[in-house]
Short mmCIF file of C-alpha atoms in Angstrom, two decimals:
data_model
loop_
_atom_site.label_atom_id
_atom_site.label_comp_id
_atom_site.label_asym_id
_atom_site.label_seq_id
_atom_site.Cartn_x
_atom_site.Cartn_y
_atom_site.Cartn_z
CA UNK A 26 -67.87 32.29 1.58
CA UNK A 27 -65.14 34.16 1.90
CA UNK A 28 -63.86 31.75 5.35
CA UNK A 29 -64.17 28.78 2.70
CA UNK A 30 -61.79 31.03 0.23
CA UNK A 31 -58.85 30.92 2.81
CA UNK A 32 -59.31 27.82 3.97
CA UNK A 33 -58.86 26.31 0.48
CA UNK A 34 -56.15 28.71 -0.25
CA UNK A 35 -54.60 28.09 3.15
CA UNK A 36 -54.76 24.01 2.00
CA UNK A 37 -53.44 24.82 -1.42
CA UNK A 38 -50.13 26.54 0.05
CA UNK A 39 -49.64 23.40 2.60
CA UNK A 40 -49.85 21.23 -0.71
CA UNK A 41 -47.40 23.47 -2.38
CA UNK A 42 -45.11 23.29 0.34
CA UNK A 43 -45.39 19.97 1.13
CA UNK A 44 -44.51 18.99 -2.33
CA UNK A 45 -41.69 21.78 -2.39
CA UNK A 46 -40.18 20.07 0.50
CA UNK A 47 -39.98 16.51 -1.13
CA UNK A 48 -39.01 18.18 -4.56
CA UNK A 49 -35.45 19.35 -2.30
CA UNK A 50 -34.43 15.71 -1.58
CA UNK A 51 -35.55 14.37 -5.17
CA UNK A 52 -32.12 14.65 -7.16
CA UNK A 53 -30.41 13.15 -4.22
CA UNK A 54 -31.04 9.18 -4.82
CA UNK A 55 -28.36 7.94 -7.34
CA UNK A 56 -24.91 7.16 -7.74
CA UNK A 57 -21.90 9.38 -7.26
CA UNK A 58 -18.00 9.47 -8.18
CA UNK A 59 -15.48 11.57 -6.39
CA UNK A 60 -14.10 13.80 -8.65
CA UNK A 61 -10.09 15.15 -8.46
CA UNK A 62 -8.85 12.22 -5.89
CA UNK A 63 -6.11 10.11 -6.29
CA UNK A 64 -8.51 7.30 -5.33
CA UNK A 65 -11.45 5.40 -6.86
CA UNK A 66 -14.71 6.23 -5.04
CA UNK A 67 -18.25 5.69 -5.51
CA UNK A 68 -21.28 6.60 -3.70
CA UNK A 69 -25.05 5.54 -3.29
CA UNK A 70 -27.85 7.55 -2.08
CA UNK A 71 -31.26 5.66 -2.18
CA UNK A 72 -34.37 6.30 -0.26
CA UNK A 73 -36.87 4.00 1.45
CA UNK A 74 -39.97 5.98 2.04
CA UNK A 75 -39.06 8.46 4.12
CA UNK A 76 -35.85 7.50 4.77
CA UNK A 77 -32.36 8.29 3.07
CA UNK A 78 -29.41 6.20 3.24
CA UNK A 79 -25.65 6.34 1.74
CA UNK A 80 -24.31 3.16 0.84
CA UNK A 81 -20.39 4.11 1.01
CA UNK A 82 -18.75 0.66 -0.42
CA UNK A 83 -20.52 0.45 -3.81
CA UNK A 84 -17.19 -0.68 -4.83
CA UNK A 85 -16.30 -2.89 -2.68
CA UNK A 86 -16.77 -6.55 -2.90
CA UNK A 87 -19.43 -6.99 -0.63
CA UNK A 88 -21.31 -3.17 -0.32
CA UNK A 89 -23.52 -2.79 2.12
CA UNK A 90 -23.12 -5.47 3.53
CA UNK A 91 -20.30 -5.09 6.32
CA UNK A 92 -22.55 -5.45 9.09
CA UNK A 93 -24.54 -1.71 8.05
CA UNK A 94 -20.92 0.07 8.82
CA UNK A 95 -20.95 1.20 5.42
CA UNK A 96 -24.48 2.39 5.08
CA UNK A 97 -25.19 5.92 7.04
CA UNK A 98 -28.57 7.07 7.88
CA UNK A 99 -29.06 10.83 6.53
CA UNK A 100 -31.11 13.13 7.97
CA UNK A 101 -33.31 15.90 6.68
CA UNK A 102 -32.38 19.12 7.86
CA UNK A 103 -33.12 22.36 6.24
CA UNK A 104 -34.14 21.05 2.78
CA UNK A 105 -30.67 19.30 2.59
CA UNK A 106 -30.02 15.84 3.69
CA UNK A 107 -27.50 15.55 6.41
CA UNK A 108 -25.33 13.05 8.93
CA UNK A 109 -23.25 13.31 12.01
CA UNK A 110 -19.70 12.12 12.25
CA UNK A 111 -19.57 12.53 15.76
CA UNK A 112 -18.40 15.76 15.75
CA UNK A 113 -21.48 17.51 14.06
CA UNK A 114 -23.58 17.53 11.19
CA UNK A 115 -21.84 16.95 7.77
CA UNK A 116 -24.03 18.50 4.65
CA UNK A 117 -24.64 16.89 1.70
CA UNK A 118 -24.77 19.72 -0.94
CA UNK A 119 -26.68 19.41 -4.45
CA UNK A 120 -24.90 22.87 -6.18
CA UNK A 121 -27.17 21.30 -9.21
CA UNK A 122 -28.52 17.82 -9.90
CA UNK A 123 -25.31 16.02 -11.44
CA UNK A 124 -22.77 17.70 -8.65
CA UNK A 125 -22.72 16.73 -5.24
CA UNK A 126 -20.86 18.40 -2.37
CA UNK A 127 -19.83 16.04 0.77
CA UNK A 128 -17.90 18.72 2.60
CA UNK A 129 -14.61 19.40 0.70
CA UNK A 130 -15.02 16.45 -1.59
CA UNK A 131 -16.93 16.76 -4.84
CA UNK A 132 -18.68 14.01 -6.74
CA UNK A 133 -20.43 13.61 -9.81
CA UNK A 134 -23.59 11.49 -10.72
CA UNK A 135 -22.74 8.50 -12.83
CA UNK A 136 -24.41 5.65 -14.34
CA UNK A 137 -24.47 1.89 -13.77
CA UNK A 138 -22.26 1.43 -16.59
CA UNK A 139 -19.82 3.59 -15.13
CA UNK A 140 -20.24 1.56 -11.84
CA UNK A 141 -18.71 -1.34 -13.59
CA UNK A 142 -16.69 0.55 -15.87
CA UNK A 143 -15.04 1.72 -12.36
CA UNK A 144 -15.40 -1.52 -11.02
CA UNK A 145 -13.18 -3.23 -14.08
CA UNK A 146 -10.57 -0.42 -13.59
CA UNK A 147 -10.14 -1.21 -9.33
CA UNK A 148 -9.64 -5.17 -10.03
CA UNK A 149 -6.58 -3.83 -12.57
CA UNK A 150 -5.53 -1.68 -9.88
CA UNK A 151 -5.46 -4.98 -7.31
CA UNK A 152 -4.35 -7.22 -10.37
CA UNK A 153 -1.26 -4.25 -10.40
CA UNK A 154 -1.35 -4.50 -7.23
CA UNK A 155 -0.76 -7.95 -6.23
CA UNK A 156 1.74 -8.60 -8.81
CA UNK A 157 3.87 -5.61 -7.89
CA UNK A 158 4.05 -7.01 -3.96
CA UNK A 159 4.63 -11.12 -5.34
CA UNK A 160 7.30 -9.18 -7.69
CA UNK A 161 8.72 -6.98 -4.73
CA UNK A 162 8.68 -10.29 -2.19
CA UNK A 163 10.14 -12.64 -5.08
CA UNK A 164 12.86 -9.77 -5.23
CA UNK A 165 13.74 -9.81 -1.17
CA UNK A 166 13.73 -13.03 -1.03
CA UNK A 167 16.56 -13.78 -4.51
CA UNK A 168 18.61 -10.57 -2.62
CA UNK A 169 18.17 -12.61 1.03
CA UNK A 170 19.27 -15.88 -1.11
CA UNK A 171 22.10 -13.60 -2.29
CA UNK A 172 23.48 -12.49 0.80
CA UNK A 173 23.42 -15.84 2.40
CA UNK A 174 25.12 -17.07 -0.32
CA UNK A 175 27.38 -14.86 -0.04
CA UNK A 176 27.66 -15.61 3.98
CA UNK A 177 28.59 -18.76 3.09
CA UNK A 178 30.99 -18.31 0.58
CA UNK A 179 32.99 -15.46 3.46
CA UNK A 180 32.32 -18.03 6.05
CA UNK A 181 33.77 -20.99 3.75
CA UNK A 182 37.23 -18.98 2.88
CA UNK A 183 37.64 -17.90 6.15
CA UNK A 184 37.61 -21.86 6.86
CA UNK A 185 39.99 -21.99 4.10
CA UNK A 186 42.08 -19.18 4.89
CA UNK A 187 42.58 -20.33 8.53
CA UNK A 188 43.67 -23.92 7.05
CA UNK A 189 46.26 -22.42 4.60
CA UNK A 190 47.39 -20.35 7.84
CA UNK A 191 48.05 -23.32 10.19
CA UNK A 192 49.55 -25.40 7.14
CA UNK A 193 52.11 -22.42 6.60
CA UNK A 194 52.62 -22.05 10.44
CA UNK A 195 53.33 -26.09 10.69
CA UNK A 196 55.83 -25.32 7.98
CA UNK A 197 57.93 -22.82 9.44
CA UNK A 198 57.46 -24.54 12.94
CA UNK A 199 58.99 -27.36 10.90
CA UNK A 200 62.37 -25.04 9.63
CA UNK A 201 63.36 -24.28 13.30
CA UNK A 202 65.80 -26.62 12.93
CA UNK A 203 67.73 -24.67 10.97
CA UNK A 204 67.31 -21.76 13.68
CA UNK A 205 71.29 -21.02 14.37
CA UNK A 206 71.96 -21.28 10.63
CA UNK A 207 70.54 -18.41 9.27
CA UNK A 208 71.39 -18.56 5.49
CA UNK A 209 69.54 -21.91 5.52
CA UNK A 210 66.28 -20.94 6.90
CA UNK A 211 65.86 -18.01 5.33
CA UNK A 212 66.53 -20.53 2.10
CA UNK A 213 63.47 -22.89 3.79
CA UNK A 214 61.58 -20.18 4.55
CA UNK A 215 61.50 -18.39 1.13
CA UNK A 216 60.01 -21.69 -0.65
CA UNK A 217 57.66 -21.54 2.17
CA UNK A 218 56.70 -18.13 1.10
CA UNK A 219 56.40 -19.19 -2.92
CA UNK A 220 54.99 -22.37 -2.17
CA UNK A 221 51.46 -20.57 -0.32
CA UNK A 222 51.70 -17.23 -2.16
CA UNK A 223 49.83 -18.17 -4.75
CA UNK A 224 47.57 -20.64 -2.80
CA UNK A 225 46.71 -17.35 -1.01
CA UNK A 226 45.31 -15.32 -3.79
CA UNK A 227 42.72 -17.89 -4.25
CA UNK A 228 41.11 -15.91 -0.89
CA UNK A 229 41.09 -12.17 -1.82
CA UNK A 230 40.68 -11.71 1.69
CA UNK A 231 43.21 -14.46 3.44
CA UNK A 232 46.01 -12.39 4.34
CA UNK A 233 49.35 -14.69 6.05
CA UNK A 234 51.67 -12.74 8.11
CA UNK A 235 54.29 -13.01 5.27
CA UNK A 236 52.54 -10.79 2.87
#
C-alpha cells in the first residue's frame, strides 16, 4: 500500500514537472519589436512541436524565405530557449511575458496590426528613401551639367582670347614699318591698343600683353 503511495506520488511530481518545463517556453511564440533602436525590427518566435524557431525578416519582403538564412533553430537549455552564433550560446530572456531580452537588445510583444502598422511605416521610410537618392543623383548630375558647361564656356574664350591675341599681334607685326619713326608707331600702336581694349573685356580672363 504504502509502495503504491510513492509510486503515484513519484508519477504525480514527473507530471508536474513535465508540465512546468513546457509552461517555461509557453510565452515565447509571438511577435516581437526592438525597443530604443534607431531601426525598425521585428521578430517571430513560433514552435512546431517540439521545436522553436525565430523567423528574423518578418519585415522584409519575402520573410523566411531567403533560403532558411533568416530562420534560426533555438534550443532549449535551462528552461530558456537558446542559439549559437558561432561563438556561444546567445539567451533569449522572458524578464515577463510582453518583454523579451536577446542579449543587449530589448523587444516588446506586438500584435499583427502592429506588424503592418510597422510594415506601412518601412515602405515610407524606402518611399523617403528612394526619392532622397533620385533627388541627390538628379542634383550631381545638374552640378556635373554645370561644370561642363562651364568647361566649355573657359575652353571657348580661351579660343577666343587666343584669336583676339594673334589678330592684335598681326597688327603690330603690321606697324613695323614705321619702326625708325617712333612718333608714328607709337601713334599706330595706340589705336591698336583702343581698337582691342574693349574687345578684351568681353573675356574677363583674356589678358594681351598691352594691358
Amino acid at each position: 500500500m504504502m509502495k503504491r503511495y510513492y509510486l503515484q506520488t513519484l508519477l504525480c511530481a514527473l507530471v508536474w514537472l513535465t508540465g512546468c518545463s513546457d509552461n517555461l517556453y509557453e510565452n515565447y511564440p509571438g511577435l516581437w519589436e526592438l525597443q530604443g533602436a534607431n531601426r525598425l525590427e521585428v521578430i517571430e518566435i513560433t514552435r512546431q512541436g517540439e521545436a522553436f524557431m525565430l523567423n528574423n525578416a518578418v519585415l522584409k519582403g519575402n520573410a523566411g524565405n531567403n533560403n532558411g538564412k533568416d530562420v534560426i533553430a533555438l534550443a532549449k537549455v535551462e528552461g530558456q530557449l537558446s542559439f549559437n552564433h558561432g561563438l556561444g550560446n546567445v539567451y533569449l530572456v522572458l524578464p515577463d511575458e510582453n518583454t523579451l531580452h536577446i542579449s543587449k537588445q530589448r523587444f516588446a510583444r506586438i500584435t499583427p496590426a502592429r506588424v503592418e502598422e510597422l510594415k506601412a511605416a518601412q515602405a515610407l521610410q524606402e518611399q523617403t528613401r528612394r526619392a532622397t537618392v533620385q533627388q541627390a543623383r538628379e542634383q550631381q548630375e545638374q552640378e556635373r551639367n554645370m561644370r561642363q558647361a562651364q568647361m566649355r564656356e573657359r575652353e571657348a574664350e580661351r579660343a577666343q582670347c587666343q584669336q583676339l591675341i594673334d589678330q592684335i599681334n598681326a597688327d603690330t607685326a603690321a606697324i613695323k614699318i614705321y619702326a625708325s619713326n617712333n612718333a608714328k608707331w607709337t601713334a599706330e600702336y595706340e589705336k591698336i591698343k583702343q581698337k582691342y581694349t574693349e574687345k578684351a573685356k568681353q573675356y574677363p580672363n583674356c589678358k594681351p600683353d598691352f594691358f
